[in-house]
CSV table of C-alpha atoms and ligand atoms in Angstrom, one decimal:
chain,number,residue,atom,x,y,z
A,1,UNK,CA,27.0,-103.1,-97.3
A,2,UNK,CA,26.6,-100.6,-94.4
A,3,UNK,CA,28.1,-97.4,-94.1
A,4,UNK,CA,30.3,-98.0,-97.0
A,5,UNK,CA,30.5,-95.6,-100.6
A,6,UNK,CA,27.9,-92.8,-100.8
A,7,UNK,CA,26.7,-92.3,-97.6
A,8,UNK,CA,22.9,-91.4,-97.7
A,9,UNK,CA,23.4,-87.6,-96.8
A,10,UNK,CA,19.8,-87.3,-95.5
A,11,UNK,CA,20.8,-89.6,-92.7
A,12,UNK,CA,24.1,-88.0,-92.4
A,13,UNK,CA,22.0,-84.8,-91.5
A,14,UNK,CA,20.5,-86.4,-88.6
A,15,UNK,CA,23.1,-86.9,-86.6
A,16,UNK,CA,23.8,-85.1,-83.5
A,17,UNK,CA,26.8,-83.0,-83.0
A,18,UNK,CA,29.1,-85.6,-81.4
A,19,UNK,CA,28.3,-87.8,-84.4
A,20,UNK,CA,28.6,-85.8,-86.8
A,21,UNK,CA,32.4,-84.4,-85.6
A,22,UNK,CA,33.8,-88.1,-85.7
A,23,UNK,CA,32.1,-89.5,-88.8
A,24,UNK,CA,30.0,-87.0,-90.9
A,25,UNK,CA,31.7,-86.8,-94.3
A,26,UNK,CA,33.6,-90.7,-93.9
A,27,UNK,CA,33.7,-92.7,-97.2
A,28,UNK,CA,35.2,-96.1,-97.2
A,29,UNK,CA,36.9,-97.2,-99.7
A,30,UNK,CA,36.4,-101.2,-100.6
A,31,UNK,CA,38.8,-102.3,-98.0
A,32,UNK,CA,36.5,-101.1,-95.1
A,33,UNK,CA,39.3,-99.0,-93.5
A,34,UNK,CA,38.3,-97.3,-89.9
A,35,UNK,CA,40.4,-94.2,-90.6
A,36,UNK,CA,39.7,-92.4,-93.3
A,37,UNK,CA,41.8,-93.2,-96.3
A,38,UNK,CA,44.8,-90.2,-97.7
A,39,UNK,CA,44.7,-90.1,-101.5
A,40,UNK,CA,47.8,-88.7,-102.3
A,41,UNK,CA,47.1,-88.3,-105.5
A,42,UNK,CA,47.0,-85.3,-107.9
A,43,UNK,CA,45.0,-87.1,-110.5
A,44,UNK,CA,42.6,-89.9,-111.6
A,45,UNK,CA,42.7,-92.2,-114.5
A,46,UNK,CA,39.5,-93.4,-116.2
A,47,UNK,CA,38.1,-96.6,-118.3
A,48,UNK,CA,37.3,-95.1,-121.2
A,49,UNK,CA,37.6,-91.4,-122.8
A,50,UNK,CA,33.1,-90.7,-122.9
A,51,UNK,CA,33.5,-91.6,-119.2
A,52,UNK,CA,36.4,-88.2,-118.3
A,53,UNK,CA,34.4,-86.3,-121.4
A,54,UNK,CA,31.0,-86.3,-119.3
A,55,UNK,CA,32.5,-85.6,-116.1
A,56,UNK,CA,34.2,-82.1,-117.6
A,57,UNK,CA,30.9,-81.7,-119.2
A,58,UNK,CA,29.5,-81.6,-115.6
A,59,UNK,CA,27.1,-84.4,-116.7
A,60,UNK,CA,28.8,-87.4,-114.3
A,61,UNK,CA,30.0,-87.6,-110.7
A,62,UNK,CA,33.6,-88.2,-110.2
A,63,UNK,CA,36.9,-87.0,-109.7
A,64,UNK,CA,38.9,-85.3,-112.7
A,65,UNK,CA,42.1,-83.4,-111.0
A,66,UNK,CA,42.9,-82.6,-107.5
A,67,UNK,CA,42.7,-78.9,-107.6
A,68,UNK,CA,38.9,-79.4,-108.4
A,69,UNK,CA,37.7,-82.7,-106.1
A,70,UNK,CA,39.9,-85.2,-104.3
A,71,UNK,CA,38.3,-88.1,-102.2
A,72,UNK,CA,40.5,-87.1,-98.5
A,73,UNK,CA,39.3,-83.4,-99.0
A,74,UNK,CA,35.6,-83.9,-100.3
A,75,UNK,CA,35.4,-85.8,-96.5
A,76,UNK,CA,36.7,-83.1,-94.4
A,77,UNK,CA,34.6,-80.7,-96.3
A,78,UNK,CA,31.3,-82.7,-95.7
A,79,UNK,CA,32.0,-83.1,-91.9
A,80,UNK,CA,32.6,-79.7,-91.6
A,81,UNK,CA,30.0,-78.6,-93.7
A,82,UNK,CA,28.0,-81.1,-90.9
A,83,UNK,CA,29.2,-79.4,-88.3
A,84,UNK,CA,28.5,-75.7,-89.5
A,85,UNK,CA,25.1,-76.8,-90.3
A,86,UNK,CA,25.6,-75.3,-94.1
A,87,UNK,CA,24.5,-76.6,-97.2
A,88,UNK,CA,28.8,-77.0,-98.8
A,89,UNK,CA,32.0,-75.9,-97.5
A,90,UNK,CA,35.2,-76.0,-99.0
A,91,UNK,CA,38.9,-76.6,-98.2
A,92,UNK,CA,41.7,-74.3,-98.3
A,93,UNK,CA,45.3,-73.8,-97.9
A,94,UNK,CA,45.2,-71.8,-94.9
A,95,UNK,CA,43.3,-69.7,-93.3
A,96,UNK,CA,44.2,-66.5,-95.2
A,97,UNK,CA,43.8,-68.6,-98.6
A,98,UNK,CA,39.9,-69.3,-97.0
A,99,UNK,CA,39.7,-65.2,-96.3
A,100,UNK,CA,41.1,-64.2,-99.8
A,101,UNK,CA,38.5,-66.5,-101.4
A,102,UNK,CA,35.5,-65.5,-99.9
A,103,UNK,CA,36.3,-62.3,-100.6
A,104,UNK,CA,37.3,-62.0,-103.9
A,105,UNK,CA,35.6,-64.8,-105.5
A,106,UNK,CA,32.4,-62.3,-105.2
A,107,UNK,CA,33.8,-58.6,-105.3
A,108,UNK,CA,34.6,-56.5,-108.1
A,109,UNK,CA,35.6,-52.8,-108.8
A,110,UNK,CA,33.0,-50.2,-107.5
A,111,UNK,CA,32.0,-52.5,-104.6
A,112,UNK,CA,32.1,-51.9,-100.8
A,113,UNK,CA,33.0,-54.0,-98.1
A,114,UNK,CA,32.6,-52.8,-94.3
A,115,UNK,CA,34.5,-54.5,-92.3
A,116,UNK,CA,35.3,-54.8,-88.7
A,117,UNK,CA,38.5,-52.6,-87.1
A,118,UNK,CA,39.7,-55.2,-84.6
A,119,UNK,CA,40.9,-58.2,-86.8
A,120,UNK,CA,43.5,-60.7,-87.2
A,121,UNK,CA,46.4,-58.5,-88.9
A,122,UNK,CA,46.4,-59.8,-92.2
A,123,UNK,CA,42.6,-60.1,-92.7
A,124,UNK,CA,43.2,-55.9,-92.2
A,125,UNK,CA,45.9,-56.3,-94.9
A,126,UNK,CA,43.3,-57.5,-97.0
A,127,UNK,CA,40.9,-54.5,-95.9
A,128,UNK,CA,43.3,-52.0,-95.9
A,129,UNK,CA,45.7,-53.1,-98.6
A,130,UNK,CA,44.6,-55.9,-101.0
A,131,UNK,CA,40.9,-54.9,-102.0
A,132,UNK,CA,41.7,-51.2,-102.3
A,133,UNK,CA,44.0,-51.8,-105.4
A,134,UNK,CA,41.4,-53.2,-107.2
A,135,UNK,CA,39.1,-50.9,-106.5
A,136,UNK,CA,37.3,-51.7,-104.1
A,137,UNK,CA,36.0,-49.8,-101.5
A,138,UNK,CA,36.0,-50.6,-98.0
A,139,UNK,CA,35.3,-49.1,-94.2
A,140,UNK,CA,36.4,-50.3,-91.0
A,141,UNK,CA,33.8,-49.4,-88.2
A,142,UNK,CA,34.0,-50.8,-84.4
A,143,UNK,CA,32.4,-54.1,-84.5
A,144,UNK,CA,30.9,-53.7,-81.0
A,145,UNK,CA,28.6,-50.9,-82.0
A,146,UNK,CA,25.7,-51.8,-83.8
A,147,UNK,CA,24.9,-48.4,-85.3
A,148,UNK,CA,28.2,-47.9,-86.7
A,149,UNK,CA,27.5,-51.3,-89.4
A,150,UNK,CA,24.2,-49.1,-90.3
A,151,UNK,CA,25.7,-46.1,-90.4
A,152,UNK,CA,29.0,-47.7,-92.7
A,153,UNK,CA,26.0,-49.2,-95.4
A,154,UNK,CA,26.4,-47.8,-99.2
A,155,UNK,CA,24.0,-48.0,-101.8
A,156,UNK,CA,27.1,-50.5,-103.1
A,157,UNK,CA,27.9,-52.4,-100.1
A,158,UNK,CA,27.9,-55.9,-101.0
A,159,UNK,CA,29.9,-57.6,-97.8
A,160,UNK,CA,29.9,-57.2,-94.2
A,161,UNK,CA,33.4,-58.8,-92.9
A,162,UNK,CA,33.9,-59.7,-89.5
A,163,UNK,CA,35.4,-62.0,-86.5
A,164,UNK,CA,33.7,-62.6,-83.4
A,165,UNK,CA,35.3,-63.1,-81.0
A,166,UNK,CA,37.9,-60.7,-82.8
A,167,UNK,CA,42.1,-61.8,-82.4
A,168,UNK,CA,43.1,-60.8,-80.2
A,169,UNK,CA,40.9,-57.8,-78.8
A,170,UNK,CA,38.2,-60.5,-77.9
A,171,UNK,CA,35.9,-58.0,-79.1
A,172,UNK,CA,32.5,-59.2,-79.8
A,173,UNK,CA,29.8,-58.8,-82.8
A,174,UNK,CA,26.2,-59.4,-82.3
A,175,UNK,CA,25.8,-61.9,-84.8
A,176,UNK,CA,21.9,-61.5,-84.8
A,177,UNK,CA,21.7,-58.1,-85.2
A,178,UNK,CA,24.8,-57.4,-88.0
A,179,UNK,CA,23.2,-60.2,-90.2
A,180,UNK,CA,19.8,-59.1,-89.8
A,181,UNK,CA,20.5,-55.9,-91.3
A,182,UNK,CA,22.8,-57.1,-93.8
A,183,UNK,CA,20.1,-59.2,-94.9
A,184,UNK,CA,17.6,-56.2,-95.4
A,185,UNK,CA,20.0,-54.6,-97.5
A,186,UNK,CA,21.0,-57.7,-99.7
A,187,UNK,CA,24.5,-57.9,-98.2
A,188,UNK,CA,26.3,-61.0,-97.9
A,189,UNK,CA,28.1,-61.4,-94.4
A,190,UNK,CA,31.0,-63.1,-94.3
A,191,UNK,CA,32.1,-64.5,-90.7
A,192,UNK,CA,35.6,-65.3,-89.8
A,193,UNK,CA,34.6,-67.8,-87.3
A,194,UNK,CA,38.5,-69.2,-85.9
A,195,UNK,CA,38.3,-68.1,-82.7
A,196,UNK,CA,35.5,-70.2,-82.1
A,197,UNK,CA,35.3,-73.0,-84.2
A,198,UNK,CA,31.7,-74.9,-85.1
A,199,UNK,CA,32.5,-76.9,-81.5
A,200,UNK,CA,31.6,-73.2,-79.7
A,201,UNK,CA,29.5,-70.6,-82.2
A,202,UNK,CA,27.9,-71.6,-85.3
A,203,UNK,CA,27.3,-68.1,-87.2
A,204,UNK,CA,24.3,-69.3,-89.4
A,205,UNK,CA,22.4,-70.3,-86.5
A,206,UNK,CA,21.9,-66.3,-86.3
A,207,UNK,CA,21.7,-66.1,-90.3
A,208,UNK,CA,25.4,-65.7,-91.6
A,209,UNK,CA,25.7,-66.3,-95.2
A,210,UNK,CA,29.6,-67.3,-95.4
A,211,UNK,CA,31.5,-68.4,-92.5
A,212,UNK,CA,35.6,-69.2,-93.1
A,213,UNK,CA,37.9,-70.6,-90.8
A,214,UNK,CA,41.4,-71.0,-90.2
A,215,UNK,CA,41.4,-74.2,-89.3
A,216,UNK,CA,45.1,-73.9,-89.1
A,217,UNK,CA,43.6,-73.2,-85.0
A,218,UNK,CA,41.5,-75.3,-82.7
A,219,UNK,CA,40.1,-77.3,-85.7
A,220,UNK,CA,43.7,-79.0,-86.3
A,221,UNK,CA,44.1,-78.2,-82.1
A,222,UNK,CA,48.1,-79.8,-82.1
A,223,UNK,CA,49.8,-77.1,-84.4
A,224,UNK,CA,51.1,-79.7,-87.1
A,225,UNK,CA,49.2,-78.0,-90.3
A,226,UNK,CA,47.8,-74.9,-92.2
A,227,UNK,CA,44.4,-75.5,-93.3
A,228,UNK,CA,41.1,-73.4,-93.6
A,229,UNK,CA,37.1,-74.1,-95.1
A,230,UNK,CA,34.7,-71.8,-96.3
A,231,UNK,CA,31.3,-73.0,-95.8
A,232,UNK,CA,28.0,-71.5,-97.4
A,233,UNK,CA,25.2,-72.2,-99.2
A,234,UNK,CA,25.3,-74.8,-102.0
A,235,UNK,CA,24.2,-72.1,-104.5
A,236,UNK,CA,26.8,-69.2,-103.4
A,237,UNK,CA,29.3,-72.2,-103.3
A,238,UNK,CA,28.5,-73.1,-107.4
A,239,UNK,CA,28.5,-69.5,-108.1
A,240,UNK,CA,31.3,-67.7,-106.3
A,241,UNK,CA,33.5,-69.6,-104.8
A,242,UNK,CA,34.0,-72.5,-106.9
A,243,UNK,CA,34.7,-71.0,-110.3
A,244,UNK,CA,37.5,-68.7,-108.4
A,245,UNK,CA,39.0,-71.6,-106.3
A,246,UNK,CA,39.1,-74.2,-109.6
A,247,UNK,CA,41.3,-71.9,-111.6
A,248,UNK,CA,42.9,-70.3,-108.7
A,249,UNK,CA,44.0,-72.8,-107.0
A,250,UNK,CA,44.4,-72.4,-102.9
A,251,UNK,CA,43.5,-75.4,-102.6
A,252,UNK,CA,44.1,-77.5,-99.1
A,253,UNK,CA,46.9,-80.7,-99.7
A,254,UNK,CA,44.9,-84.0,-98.8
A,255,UNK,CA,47.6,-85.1,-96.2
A,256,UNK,CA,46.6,-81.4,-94.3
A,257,UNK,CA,43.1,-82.0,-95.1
A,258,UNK,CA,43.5,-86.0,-93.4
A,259,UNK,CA,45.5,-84.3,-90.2
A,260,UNK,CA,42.6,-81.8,-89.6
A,261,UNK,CA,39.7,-84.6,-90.4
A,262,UNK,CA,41.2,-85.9,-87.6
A,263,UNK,CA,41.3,-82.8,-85.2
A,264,UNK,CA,37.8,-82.7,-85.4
A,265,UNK,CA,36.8,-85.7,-84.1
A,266,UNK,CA,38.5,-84.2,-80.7
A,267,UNK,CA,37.6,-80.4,-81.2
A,268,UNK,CA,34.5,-80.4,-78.8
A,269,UNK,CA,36.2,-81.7,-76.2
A,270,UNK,CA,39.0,-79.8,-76.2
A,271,UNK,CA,37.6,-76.4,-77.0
A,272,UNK,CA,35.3,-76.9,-74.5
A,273,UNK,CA,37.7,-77.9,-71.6
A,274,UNK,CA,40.2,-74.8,-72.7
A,275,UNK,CA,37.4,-72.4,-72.7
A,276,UNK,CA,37.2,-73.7,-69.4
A,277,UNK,CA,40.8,-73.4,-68.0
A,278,UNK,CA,40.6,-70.3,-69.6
A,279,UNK,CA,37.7,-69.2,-67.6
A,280,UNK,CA,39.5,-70.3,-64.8
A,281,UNK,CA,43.0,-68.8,-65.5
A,282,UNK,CA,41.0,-65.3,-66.3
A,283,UNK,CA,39.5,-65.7,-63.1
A,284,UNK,CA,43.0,-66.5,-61.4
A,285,UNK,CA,44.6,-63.3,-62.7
A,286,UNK,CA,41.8,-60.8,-63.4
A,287,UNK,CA,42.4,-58.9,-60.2
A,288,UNK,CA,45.9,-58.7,-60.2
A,289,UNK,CA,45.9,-57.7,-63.6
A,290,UNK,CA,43.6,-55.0,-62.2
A,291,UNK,CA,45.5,-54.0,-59.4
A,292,UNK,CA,48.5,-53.3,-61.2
A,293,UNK,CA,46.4,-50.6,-64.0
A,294,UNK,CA,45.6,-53.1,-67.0
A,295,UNK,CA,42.9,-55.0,-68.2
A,296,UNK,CA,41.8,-58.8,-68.9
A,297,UNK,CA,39.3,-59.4,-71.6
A,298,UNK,CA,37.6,-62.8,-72.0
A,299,UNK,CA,34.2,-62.7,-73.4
A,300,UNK,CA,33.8,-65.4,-70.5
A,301,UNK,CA,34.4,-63.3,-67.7
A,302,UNK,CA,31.5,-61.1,-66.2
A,303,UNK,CA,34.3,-57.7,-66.8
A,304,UNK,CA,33.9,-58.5,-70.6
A,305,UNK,CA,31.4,-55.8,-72.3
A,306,UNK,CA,29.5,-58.2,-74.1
A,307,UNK,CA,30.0,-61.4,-71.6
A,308,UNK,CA,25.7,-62.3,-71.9
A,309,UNK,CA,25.8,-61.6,-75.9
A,310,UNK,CA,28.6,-63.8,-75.8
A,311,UNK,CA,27.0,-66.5,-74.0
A,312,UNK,CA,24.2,-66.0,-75.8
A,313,UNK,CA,25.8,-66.8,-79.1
A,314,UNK,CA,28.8,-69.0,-78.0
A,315,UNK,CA,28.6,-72.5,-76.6
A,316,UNK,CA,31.7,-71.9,-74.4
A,317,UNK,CA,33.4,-68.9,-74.5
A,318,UNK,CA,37.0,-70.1,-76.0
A,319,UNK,CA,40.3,-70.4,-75.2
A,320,UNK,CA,41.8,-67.3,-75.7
A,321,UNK,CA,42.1,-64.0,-73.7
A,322,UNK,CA,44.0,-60.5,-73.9
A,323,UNK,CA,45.0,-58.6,-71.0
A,324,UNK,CA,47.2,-55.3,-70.8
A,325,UNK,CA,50.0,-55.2,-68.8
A,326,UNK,CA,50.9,-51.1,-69.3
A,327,UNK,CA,54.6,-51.2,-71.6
A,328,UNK,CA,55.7,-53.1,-73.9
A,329,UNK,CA,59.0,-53.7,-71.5
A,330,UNK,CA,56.8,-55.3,-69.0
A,331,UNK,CA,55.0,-57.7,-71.7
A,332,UNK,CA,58.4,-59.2,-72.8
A,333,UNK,CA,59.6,-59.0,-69.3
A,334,UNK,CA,56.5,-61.6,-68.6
A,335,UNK,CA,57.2,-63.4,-71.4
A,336,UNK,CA,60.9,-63.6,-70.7
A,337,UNK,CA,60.1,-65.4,-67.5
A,338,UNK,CA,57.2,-67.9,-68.7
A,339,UNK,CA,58.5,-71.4,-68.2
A,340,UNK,CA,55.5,-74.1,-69.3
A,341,UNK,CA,53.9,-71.6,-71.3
A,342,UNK,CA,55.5,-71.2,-75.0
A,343,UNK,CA,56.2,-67.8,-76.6
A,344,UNK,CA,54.5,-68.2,-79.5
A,345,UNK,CA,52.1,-66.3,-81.8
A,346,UNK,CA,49.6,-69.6,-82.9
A,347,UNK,CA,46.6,-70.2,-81.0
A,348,UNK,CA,43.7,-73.0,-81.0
A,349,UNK,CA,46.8,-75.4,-79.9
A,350,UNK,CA,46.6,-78.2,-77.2
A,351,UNK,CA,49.9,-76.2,-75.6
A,352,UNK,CA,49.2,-73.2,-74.0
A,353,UNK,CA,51.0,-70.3,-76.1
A,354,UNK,CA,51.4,-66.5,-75.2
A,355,UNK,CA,52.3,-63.9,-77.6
A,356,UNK,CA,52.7,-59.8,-77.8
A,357,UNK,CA,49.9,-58.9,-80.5
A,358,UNK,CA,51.5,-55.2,-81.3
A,359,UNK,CA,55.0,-57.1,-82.4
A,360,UNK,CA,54.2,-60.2,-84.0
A,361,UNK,CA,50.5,-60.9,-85.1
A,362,UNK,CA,49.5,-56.9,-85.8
A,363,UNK,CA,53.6,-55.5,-86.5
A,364,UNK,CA,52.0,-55.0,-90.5
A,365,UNK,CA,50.1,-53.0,-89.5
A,366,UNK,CA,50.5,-48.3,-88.7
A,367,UNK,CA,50.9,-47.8,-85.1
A,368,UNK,CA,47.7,-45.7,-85.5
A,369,UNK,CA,45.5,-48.5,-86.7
A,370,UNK,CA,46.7,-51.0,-84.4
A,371,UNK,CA,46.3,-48.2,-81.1
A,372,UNK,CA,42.8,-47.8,-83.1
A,373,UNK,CA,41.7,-51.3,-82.8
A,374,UNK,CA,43.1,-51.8,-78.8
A,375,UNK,CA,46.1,-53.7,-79.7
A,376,UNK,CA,48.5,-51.7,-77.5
A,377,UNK,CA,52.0,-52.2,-76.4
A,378,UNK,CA,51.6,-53.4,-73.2
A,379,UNK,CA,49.1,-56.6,-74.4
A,380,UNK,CA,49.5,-59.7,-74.0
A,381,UNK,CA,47.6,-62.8,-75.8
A,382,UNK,CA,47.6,-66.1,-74.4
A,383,UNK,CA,45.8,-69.6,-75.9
A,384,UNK,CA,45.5,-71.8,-72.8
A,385,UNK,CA,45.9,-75.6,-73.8
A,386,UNK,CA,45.3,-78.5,-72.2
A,387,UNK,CA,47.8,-78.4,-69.6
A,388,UNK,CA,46.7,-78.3,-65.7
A,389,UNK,CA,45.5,-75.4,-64.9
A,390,UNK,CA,46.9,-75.3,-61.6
A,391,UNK,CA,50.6,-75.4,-63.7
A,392,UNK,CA,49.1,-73.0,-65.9
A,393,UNK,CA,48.3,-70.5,-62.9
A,394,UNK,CA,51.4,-71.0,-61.4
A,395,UNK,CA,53.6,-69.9,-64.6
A,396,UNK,CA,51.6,-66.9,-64.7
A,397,UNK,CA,51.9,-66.0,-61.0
A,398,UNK,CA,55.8,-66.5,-61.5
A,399,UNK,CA,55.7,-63.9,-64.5
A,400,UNK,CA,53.5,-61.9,-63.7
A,401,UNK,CA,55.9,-61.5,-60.6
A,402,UNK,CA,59.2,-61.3,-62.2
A,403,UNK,CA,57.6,-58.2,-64.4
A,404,UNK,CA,56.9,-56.4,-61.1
A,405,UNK,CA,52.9,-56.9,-61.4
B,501,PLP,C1,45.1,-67.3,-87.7
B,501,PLP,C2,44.0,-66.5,-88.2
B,501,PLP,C3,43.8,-66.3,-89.6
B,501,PLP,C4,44.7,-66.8,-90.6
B,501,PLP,O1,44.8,-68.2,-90.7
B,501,PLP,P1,46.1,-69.0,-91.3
B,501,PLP,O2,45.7,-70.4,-91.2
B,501,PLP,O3,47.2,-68.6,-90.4
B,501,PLP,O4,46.3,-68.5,-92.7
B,501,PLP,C5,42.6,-65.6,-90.0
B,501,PLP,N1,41.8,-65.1,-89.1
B,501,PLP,C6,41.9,-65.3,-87.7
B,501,PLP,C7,40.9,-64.8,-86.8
B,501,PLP,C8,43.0,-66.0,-87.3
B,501,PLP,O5,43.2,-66.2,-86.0
């Protein structure tokens, strides 16, 4: 029986990339199936009562309930663990379920967490907000500036948190250094790695202890579900995570978990060819963009700060970029006359999407943290899909023009 039940994980781990994104994780069931099988199923039944009693004693391998293991999830988990290149990852329900867990499952009162300024708006919330009311303390620092994480460390700081490329600033951490230090000082980074994906930056290849995703984005790549992992070592996962997400409960459904098993089989290509178009789009536009007083920031472009760190650390450089067009007036005005290109605030998508940051994705947050972090009123954020760039191009010449810019 060949590549049946129980897959031999040590040859698992040998796999290239390519393999490993279309079958690392795959266990057939009896019927030899060439998709991977959806067990809708919340729970499992068992031959005999010593048989469910060892397997809550932790003394037997098997499946006991669906908020703890379930056979659709354990194989997304595996292939993205695969992909990572970590040790275990787990499924969530989103990606903010992923961000919540990997943060709390390992903080407590009288802790600090320094964090990165430009991020998603409701990984702030968490920042700013959530972990604050249970005491815990937290900084934001800019990202880009390596002295500021040194500078933010407390003899309590147990977690550096962080995106790179950040939404939708594209600002960029230098993975290397941030998790160099935190590892002299016994803190755990945790890496929100979404705007990437494992296709375009692995974060432990530079010695990240906890990446999460939303893989809600370009690991699902056609908008259909919510989903997110967090991946880290097998220990941290026995110790932290697990114990919070088994009675917690964000766990991912298996019918999500099946639709984004199957996303990943296509992720390389299609995060590398939008990182491409949106090379080429940036490329397009930069200089009118220019002309008229704004900015365009793609960590792919040569204009970006940190564009060699970026391709340092980065495979390709992603499919999202940023670029200011003065007023919030003329930002809607673009938007207003887009055509192909969808107003809408999700990204990682196979359409190309646009959205203003300042009313949609960062609205939660005060007008003096979201000028703070560069998300002004006049920017714009656009996913470029897999359309023709030469469309593409054209929409945003036609916009850009109806705006007056
Ligand atoms: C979208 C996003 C999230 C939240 O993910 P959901 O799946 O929408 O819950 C977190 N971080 C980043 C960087 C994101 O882009």
């Amino acid at each position: 029986m060949k590549k049946t039940i129980g897959m031999d994980r040590a040859v698992t781990r040998n796999w290239r990339p390519a393999t490993r994104a279309v079958r690392g994780g795959t266990q057939r069931s009896e019927h030899g199936e060439t998709s991977e099988a959806l067990f809708l199923t919340s729970g499992y039944s068992y031959d005999d009562a010593q048989t469910v009693a060892d397997r809550f004693a932790g003394e037997a391998e098997g499946m006991t309930y669906s908020r703890l293991q379930n056979p659709t999830v354990a194989m997304l988990e595996e292939r993205i663990a695969l992909m990572e290149g970590a040790e275990a990852c787990r499924a969530q329900a989103s990606g903010m379920a992923a961000m919540t867990a990997a943060l709390l499952c390992q903080l407590s009162t009288g802790d600090h967490v320094v964090a990165a300024r430009a991020a998603f708006g409701s990984c702030r919330w968490l920042v700013d907000s959530l972990l604050p009311r249970f005491g815990i303390e937290t900084s934001v620092i800019d990202s880009a500036d390596n002295d500021q994480w040194e500078a933010a460390i407390r003899p309590n700081t147990r977690v550096f948190f962080f995106e790179t490329p950040a939404n939708p600033t594209l600002d960029v951490v230098d993975l290397r250094h941030v998790c160099d230090l935190a590892r002299a000082h016994g803190i755990t980074t945790v890496v929100d790695n979404a705007f990437a994906s494992p296709a375009l930056q692995r974060p432990m290849e530079f010695g990240a202890d906890v990446v999460a995703y939303s893989a809600t984005k370009l690991m699902d790549g056609q908008g259909r579900v919510l989903a997110g992992a967090v991946c880290g070592s097998a220990q941290w996962v026995e110790e932290y995570l697990l114990p919070f997400q088994r009675n917690t409960g964000p766990n991912i459904a298996p019918f999500n978990a099946w639709v984004v098993m199957k996303g990943l089989e296509t992720l390389s290509l299609r995060a590398h060819r939008q990182s491409r178009s949106a090379v080429e789009i940036g490329h397009a536009i930069e200089e009118r963009i220019a002309r008229a007083g704004g900015e365009l920031r793609h960590p792919g472009l040569a204009s970006h700060p940190r564009h060699e760190l970026a391709l340092r650390q980065m495979d390709a450089t992603g499919p999202i970029f940023a670029f200011d067009v003065g007023t919030r007036e003329r930002a809607f005005a673009v938007l207003d006359a887009l055509e192909l290109i969808d107003i809408s605030n999700n990204i990682g998508d196979a359409k190309s999407l646009m959205c203003h940051p300042a009313s949609t994705t960062h609205a939660g947050m005060t007008d003096e943290a979201r000028i703070d972090m560069g998300v002004t009123e006049g920017l714009l954020r656009i996913n470029v899909g897999l359309e023709d760039v030469a469309d593409l191009t054209e929409d945003l010449d036609r916009a850009l023009a109806a705006a007056g810019i």
